[in-house]
Coordinates of C-alpha atoms and ligand atoms in Angstrom, one line a residue:
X234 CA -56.8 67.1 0.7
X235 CA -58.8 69.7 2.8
X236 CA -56.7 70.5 5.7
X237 CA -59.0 69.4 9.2
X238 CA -56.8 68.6 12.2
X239 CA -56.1 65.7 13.3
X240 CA -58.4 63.4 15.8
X241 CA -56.8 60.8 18.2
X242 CA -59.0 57.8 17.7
X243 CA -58.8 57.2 22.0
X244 CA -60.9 60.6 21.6
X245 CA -63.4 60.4 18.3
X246 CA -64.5 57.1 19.4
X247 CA -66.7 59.1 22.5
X248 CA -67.5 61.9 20.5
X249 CA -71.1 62.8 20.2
X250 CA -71.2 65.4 17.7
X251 CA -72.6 63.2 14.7
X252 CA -72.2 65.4 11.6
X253 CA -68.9 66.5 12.6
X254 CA -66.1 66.8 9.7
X255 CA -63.1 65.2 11.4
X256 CA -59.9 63.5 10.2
X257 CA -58.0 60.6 11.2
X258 CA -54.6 59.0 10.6
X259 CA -53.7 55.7 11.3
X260 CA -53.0 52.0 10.2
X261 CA -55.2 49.6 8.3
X262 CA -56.0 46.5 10.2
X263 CA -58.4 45.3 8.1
X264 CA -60.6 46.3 5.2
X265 CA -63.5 44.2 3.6
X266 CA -66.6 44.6 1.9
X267 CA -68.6 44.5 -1.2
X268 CA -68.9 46.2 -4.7
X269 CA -71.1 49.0 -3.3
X270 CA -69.4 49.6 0.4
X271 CA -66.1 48.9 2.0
X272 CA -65.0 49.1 5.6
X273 CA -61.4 49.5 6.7
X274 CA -60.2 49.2 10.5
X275 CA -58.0 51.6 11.2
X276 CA -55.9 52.0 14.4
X277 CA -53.6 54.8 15.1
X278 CA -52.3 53.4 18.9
X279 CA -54.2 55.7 21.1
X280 CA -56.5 52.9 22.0
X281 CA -57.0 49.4 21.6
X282 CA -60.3 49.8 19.6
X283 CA -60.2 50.8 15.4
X284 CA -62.8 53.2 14.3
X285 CA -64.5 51.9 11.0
X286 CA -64.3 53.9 7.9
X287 CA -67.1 53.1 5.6
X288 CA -65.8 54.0 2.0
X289 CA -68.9 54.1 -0.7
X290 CA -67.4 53.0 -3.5
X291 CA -69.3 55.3 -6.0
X292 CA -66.9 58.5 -4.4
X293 CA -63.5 56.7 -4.9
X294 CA -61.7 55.8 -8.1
X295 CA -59.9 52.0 -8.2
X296 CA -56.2 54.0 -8.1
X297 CA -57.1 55.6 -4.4
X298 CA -58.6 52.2 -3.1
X299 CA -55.9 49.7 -4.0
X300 CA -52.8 50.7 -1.2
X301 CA -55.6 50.8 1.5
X302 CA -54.3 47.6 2.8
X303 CA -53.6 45.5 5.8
X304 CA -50.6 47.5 7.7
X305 CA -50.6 50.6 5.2
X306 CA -51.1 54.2 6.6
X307 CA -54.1 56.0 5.8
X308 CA -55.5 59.7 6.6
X309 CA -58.7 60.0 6.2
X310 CA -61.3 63.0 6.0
X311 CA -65.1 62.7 6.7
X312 CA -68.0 62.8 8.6
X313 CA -68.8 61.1 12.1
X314 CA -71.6 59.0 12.0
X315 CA -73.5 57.4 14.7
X316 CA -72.7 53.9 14.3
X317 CA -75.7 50.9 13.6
X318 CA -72.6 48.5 14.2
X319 CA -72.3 46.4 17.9
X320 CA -69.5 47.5 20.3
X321 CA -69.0 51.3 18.7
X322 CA -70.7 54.5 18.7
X323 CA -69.3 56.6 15.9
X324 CA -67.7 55.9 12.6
X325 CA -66.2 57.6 9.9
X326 CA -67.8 57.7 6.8
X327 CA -65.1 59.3 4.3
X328 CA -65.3 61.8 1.6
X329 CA -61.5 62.5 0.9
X330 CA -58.4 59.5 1.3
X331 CA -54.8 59.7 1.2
X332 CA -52.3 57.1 1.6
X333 CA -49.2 57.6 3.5
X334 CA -47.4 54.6 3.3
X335 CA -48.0 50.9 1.4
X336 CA -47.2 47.8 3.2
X337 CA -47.3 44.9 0.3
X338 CA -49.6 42.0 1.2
X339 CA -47.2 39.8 0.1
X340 CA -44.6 41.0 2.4
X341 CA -46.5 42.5 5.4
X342 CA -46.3 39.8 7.9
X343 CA -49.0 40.7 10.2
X344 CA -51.5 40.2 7.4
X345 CA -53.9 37.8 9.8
X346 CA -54.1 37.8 13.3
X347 CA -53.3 34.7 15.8
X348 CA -49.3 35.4 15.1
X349 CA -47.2 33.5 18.4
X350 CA -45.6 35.4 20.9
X351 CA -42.4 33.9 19.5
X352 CA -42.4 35.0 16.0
X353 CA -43.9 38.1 17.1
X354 CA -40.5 38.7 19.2
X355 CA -38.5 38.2 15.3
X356 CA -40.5 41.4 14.3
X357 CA -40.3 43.6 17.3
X358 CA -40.3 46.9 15.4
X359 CA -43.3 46.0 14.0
X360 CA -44.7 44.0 17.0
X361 CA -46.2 47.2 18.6
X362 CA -48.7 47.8 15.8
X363 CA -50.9 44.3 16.9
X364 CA -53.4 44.7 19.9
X365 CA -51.3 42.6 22.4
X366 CA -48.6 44.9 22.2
X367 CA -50.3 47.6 22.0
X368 CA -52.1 47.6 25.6
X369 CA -49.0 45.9 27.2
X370 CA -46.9 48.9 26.0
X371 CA -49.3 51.4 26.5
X372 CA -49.6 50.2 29.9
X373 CA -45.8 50.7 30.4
X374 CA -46.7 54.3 29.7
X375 CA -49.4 54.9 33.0
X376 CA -47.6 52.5 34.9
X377 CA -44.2 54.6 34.9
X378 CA -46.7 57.5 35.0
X379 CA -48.2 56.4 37.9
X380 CA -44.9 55.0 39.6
X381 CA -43.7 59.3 39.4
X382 CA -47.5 60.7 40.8
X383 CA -47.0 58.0 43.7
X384 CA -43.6 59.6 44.6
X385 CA -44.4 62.9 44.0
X386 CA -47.0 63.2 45.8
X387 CA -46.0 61.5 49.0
X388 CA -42.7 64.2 48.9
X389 CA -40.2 61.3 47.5
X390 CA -37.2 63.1 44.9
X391 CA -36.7 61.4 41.9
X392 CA -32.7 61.0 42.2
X393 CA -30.4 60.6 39.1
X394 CA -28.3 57.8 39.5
X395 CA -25.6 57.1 37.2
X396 CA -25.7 54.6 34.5
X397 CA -21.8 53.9 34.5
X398 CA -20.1 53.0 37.9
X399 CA -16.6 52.0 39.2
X400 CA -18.4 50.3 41.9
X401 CA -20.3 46.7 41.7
X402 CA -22.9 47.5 43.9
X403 CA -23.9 44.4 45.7
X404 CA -22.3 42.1 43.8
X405 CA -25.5 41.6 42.6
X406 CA -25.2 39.9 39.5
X407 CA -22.3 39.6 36.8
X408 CA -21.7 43.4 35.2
X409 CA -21.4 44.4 31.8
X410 CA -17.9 46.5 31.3
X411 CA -17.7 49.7 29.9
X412 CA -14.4 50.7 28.7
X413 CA -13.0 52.4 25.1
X414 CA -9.6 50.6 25.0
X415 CA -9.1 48.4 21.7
X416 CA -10.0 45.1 22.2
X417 CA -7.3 43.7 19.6
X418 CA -4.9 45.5 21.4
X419 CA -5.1 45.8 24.7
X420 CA -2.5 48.1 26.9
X421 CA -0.9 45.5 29.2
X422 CA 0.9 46.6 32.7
X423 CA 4.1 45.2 34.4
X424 CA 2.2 43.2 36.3
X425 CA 0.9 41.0 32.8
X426 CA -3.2 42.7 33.5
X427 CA -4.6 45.4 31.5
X428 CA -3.9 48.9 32.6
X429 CA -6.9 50.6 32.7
X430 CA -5.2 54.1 33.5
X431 CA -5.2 53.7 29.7
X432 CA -8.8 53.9 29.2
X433 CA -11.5 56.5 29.6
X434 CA -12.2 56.9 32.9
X435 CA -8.6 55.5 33.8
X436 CA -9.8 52.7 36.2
X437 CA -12.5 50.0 35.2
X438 CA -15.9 50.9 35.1
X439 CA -18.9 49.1 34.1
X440 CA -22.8 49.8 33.4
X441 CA -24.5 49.9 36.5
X442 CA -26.2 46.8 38.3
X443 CA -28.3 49.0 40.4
X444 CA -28.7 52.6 41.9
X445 CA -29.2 52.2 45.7
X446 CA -26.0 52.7 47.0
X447 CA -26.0 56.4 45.2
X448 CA -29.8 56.3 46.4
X449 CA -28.3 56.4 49.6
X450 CA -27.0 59.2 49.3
X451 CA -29.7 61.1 48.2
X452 CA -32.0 59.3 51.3
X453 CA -29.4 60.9 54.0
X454 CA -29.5 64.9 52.2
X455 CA -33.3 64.9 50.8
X456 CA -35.2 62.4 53.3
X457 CA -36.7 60.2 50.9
X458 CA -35.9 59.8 47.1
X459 CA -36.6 57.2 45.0
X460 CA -34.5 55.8 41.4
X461 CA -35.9 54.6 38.3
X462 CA -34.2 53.8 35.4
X463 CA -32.1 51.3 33.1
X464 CA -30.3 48.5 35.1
X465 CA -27.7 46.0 33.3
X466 CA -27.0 42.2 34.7
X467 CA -25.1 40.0 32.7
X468 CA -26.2 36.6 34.1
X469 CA -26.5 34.1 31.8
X470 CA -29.7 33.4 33.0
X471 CA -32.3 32.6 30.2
X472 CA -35.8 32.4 32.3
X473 CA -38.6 33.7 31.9
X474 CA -38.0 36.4 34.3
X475 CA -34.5 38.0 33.8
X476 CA -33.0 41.0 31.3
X477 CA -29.9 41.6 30.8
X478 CA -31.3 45.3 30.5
X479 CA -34.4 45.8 32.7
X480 CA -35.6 49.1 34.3
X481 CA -35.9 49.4 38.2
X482 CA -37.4 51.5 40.6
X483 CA -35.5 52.2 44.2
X484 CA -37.1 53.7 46.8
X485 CA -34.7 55.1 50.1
X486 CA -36.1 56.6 52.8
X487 CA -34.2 58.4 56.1
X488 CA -34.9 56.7 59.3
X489 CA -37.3 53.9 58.0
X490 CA -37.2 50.9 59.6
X491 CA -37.8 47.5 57.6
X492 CA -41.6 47.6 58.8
X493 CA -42.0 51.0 57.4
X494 CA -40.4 50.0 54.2
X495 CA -42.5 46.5 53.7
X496 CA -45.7 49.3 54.5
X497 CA -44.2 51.6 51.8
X498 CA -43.6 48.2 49.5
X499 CA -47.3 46.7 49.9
X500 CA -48.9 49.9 49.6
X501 CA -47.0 51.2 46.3
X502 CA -47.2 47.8 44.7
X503 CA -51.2 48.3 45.5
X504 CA -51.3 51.6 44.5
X505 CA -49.9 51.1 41.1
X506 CA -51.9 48.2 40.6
X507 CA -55.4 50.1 41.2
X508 CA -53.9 52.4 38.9
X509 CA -53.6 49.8 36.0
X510 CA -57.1 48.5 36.6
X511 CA -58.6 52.4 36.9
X512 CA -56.7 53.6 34.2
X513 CA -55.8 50.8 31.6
X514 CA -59.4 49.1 31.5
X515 CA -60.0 48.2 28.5
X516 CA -56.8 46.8 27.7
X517 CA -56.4 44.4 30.8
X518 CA -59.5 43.3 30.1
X519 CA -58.0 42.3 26.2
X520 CA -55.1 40.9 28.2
X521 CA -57.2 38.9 30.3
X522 CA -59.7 37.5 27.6
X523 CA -56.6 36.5 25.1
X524 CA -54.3 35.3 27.5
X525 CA -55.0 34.8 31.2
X526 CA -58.5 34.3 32.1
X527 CA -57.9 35.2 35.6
X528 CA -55.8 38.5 35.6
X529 CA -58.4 40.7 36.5
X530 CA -58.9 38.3 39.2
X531 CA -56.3 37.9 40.6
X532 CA -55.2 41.6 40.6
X533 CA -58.4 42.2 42.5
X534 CA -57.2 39.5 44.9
X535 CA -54.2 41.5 45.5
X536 CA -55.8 44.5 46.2
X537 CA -58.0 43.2 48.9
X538 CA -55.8 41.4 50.9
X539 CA -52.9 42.0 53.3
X540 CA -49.6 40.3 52.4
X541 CA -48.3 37.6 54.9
X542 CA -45.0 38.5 56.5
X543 CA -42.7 35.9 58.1
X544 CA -39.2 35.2 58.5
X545 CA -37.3 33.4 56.2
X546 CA -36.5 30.3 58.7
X547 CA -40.3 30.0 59.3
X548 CA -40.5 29.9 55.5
X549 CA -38.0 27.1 55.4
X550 CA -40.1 25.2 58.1
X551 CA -42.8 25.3 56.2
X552 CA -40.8 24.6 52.8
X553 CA -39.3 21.8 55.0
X554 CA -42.6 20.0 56.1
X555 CA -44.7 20.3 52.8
X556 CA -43.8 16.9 51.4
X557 CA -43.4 19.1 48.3
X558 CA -40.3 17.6 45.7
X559 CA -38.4 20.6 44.7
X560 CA -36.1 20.2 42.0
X561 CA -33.3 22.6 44.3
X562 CA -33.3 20.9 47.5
X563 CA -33.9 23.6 50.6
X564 CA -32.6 24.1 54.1
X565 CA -31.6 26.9 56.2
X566 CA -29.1 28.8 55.1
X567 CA -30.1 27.9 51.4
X568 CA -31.3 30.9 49.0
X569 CA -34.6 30.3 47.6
X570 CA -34.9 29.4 44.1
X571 CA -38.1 30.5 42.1
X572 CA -40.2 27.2 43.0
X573 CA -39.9 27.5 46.4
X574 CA -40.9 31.6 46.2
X575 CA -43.7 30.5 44.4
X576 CA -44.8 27.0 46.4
X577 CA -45.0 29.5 49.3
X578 CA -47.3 32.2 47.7
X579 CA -49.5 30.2 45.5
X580 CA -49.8 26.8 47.7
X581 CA -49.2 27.1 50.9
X582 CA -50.6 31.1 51.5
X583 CA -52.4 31.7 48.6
X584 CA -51.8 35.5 48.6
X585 CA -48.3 37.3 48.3
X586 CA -45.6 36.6 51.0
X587 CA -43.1 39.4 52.3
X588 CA -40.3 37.0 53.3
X589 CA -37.6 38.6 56.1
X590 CA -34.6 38.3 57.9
X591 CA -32.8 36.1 55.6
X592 CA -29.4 34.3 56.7
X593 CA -26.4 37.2 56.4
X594 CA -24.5 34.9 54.1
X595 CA -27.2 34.9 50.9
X596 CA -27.6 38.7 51.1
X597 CA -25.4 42.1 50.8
X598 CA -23.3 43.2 52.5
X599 CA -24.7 46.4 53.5
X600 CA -28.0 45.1 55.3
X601 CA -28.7 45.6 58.7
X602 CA -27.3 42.9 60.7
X603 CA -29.5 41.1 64.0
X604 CA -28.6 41.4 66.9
X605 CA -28.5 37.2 66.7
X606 CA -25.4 37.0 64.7
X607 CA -27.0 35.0 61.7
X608 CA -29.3 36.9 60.2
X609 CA -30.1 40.5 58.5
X610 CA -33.5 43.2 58.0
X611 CA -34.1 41.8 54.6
X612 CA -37.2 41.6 53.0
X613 CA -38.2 40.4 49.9
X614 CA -41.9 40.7 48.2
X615 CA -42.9 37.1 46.4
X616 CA -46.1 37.4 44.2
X617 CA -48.0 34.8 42.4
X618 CA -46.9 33.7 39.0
X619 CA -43.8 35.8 39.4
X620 CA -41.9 34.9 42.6
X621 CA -39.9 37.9 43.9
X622 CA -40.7 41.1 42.5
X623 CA -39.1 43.4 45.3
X624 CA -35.8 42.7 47.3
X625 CA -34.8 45.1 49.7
X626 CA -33.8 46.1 53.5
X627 CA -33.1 48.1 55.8
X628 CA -29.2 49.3 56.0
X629 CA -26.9 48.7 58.2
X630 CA -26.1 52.4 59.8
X631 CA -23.5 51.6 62.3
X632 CA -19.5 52.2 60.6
X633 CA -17.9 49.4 62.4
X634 CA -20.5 46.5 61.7
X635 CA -20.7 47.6 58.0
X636 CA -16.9 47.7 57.6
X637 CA -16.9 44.2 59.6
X638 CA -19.1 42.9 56.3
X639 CA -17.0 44.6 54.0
X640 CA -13.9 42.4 54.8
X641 CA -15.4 39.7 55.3
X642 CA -16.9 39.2 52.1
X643 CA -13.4 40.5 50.9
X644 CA -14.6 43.7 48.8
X645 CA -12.1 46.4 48.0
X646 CA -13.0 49.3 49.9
X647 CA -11.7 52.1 47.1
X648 CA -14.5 52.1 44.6
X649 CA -17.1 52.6 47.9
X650 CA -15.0 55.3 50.2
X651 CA -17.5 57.5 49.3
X652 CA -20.5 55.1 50.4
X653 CA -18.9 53.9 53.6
X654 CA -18.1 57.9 54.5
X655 CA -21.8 58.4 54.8
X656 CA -21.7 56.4 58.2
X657 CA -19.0 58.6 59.5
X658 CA -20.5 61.6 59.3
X659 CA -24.5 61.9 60.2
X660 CA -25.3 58.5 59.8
X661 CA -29.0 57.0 60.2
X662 CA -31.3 54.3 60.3
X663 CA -33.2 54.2 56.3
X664 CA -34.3 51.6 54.4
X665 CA -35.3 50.8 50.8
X666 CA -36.0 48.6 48.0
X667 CA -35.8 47.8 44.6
X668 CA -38.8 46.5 42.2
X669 CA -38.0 45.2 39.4
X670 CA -40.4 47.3 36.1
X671 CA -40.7 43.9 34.2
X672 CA -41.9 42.0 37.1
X673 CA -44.3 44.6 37.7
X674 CA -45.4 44.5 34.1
X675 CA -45.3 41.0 34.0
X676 CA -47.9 40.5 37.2
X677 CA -50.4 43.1 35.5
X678 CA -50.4 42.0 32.1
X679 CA -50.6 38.4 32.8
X680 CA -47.7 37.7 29.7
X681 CA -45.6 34.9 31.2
X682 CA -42.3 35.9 29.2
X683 CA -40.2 38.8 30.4
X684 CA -39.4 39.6 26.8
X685 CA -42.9 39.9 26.1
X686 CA -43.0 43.3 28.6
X687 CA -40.7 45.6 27.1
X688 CA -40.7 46.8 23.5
X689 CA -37.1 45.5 22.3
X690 CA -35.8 42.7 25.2
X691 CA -32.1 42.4 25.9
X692 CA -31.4 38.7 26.7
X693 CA -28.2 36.1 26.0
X694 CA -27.4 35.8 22.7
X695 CA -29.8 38.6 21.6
X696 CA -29.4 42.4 20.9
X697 CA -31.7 43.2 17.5
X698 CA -33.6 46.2 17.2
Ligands
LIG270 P1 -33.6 37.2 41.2 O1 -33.2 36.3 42.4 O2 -35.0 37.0 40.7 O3 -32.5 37.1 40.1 P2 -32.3 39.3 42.5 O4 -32.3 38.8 43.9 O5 -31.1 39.2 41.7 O6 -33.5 38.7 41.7 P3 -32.3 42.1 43.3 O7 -30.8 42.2 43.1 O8 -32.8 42.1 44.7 O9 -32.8 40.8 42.5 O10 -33.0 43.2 42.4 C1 -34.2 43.9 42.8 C2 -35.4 43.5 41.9 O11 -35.0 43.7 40.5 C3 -35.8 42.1 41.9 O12 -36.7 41.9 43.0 C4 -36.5 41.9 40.6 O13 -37.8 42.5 40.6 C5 -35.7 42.8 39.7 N1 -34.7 42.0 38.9 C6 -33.5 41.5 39.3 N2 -32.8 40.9 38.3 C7 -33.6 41.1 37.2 C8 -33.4 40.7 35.8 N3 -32.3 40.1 35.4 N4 -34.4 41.1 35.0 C9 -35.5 41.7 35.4 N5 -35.7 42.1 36.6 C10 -34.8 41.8 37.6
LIG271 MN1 -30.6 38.0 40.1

């Protein structure tokens, strides 16, 4: 085959130059036809829309043509042609084919398309090649793209947290251990536990739950800096809206208060959603014909309104009063399940909540305390559909309080000296929060399954791929 480099297909399809020579690679979605003409759909990822090639049969012998299948990967030489076809301006009509790869129709299993989200999870290494997938993960792409431009360019540092800690965090959520000793025969101590002097890091370690509290750090030596990478929970928690391995983003900013960091919240979540509509057009607007009529909606909605900010015990007043039946029953002090969240945002407000101050008892122990005794500078972000998408606060800055907290929610103090050292020496007020990537990518795709937002999902029971 002639050698002409290669075109994107994102790129050909707004080319003008009819006449061009121009070559192509990419998969076959589709070919059909008729004993004079055939045209194949080919894809190659760069956008959701195939460019036809129109194949005169006359050119081609019967041995060329037969791979050019459903799923097999083509390059193609030829000319661009203005297209007589609806809904495209150029095609491809080929003088030279090569075939890269064969996918056997009778063993392809994306031969038709209407496949459901379920089986479609059984085939995730293949999943990516259907249009769903396709915008969704190609959306992942700006989206993490436009979560570093935001940062960047408002002087944030993108901080390197580490993946494996000796210290749980917040407690926030069951951890996965990380450790090399043999399982079959593990090195027991006088004291009948496992001696983990014996293993890698000679003390227990485990892959991290979050990266705040090394966040911290970098808020009090760079200002602000913000986190974003792989976080591990090993709830057993099989909703629609948990990982066991999900990516997170962690803002922390120096001497923000918790109304500077709910600013910094509303206007980043606003930001990266006027992104996704400016930059990912055509494949919302796929996303919101197949699957959620009112996604483009309802992320306009978003845009053009402020969110509502109350405390958490005027939410549970109004939780209280609505007649509503909740399947968790809910009263001060109670930490909000997913219905309530969601009764509040898409009943009662009917726009996204920022929920703060909650009772000191439901939260970590390193938020900044009130000075009314009961509750701490919490905030949480609740969004339609989703519930919360953000939890954060500000910090609690003063030594004593913070080591009050400590012991009373009976941490050991070892794993965190270096943590609780950073209120001894130049402490101050900062603030932060975490979103959650997956909730993010759930709200702007409009997919109601967690699993259905990143390429291969880690959930209970399930680690393929
Ligand atoms: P939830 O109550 O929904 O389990 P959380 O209170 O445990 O959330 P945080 O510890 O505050 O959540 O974590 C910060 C953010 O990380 C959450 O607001 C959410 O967006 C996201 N998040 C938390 N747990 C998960 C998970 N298992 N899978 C995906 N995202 C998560
Ligand atoms: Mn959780």
């Amino acid at each position: 085959m002639k050698h002409i480099s290669r075109t994107q297909i994102a790129d050909l399809l707004i080319r003008e130059d009819f006449g061009a020579e121009v070559n192509v690679k990419g998969w076959v979605r589709t070919r059909r036809g008729n004993k004079q003409v055939n045209f194949v759909a080919l894809n190659d990822g760069s956008t959701i829309n195939n460019v036809q090639i129109v194949i005169d049969l006359a050119q081609f012998d019967e041995e060329t043509l037969k791979p050019i299948t459903t799923g097999a990967c083509i390059s193609v030489n030829g000319r661009l042609v203005e297209s007589m076809g609806q809904g495209q301006r150029a095609e491809i009509h080929a003088d030279e084919l090569q075939v890269y790869g064969t996918a056997d129709p009778g063993a392809y299993p994306l031969q038709k398309k209407g496949h459901s989200l379920e089986f479609l999870r059984e085939i995730a290494h293949l999943r990516p090649r259907t249009n769903t997938f396709g915008a969704i993960f190609r959306m992942r792409h700006h989206l993490s793209y436009a979560i570093h431009k935001y940062f960047n360019d408002r002087g944030f540092y993108y901080f390197h947290t580490p993946i494996i800690t000796a210290s749980d965090a917040e407690g926030a959520g069951s951890m996965f251990e990380v450790s090399t000793l043999n399982l079959d025969q593990l090195p027991y101590g006088a004291d009948g536990k496992v001696d983990f002097s014996q293993d890698f890091f000679g003390r227990p370690t485990n892959l991290t739950v979050s990266g705040q509290l090394e966040g911290e750090l970098g808020a009090m030596s760079l200002g602000a800096i913000y986190t974003f990478g792989p976080t591990f929970r090993a709830e057993n928690s099989n909703t629609p809206r948990h990982l066991a391995e999900f990516w997170m983003i962690e803002p922390e900013v120096a001497f923000n208060d918790i109304t500077d960091n709910m600013n910094l919240a509303e206007d980043f979540l606003k930001y990266l959603i006027r992104y996704a509509l400016d930059h990912c057009k055509e494949d919302i607007e796929f996303l919101n014909n197949m699957y959620d009529k009112e996604l483009i909606e309802r992320l306009n909605f978003v845009l053009e309104n402020n969110f509502v900010r109350l405390t958490y015990t005027e939410g549970i007043e109004i939780l209280e009063k609505s007649g509503q039946k909740f399947e968790y029953p809910v009263h001060w002090g109670t930490d909000l399940q997913s219905e309530h969240e969601r009764y509040l945002v898409e009943k009662h407000f009917k726009c996204p909540v920022i929920l703060t101050d909650y009772p000191r008892e439901i939260k970590s122990f390193y938020m900044k305390q009130n000075d009314d005794g009961k509750t701490v500078r919490a905030m949480d972000v609740l969004f339609p559909k989703i519930g919360e998408i953000i939890g954060g606060s500000e910090r609690e800055d003063d030594y004593e309080k913070l080591m009050t907290r400590v012991k009373e929610t009976g941490m050991h103090t070892d794993p965190i000296w270096w943590y609780l050292e950073t209120r001894k020496f130049g402490t101050a007020p900062h603030a932060g929060f975490g979103l959650g990537f997956e909730r993010l990518m759930l709200f702007v795709t409009g997919m109601a399954n967690i699993r259905d937002v990143i390429p291969f999902p880690r959930t209970p029971k399930n680690a393929d791929f």
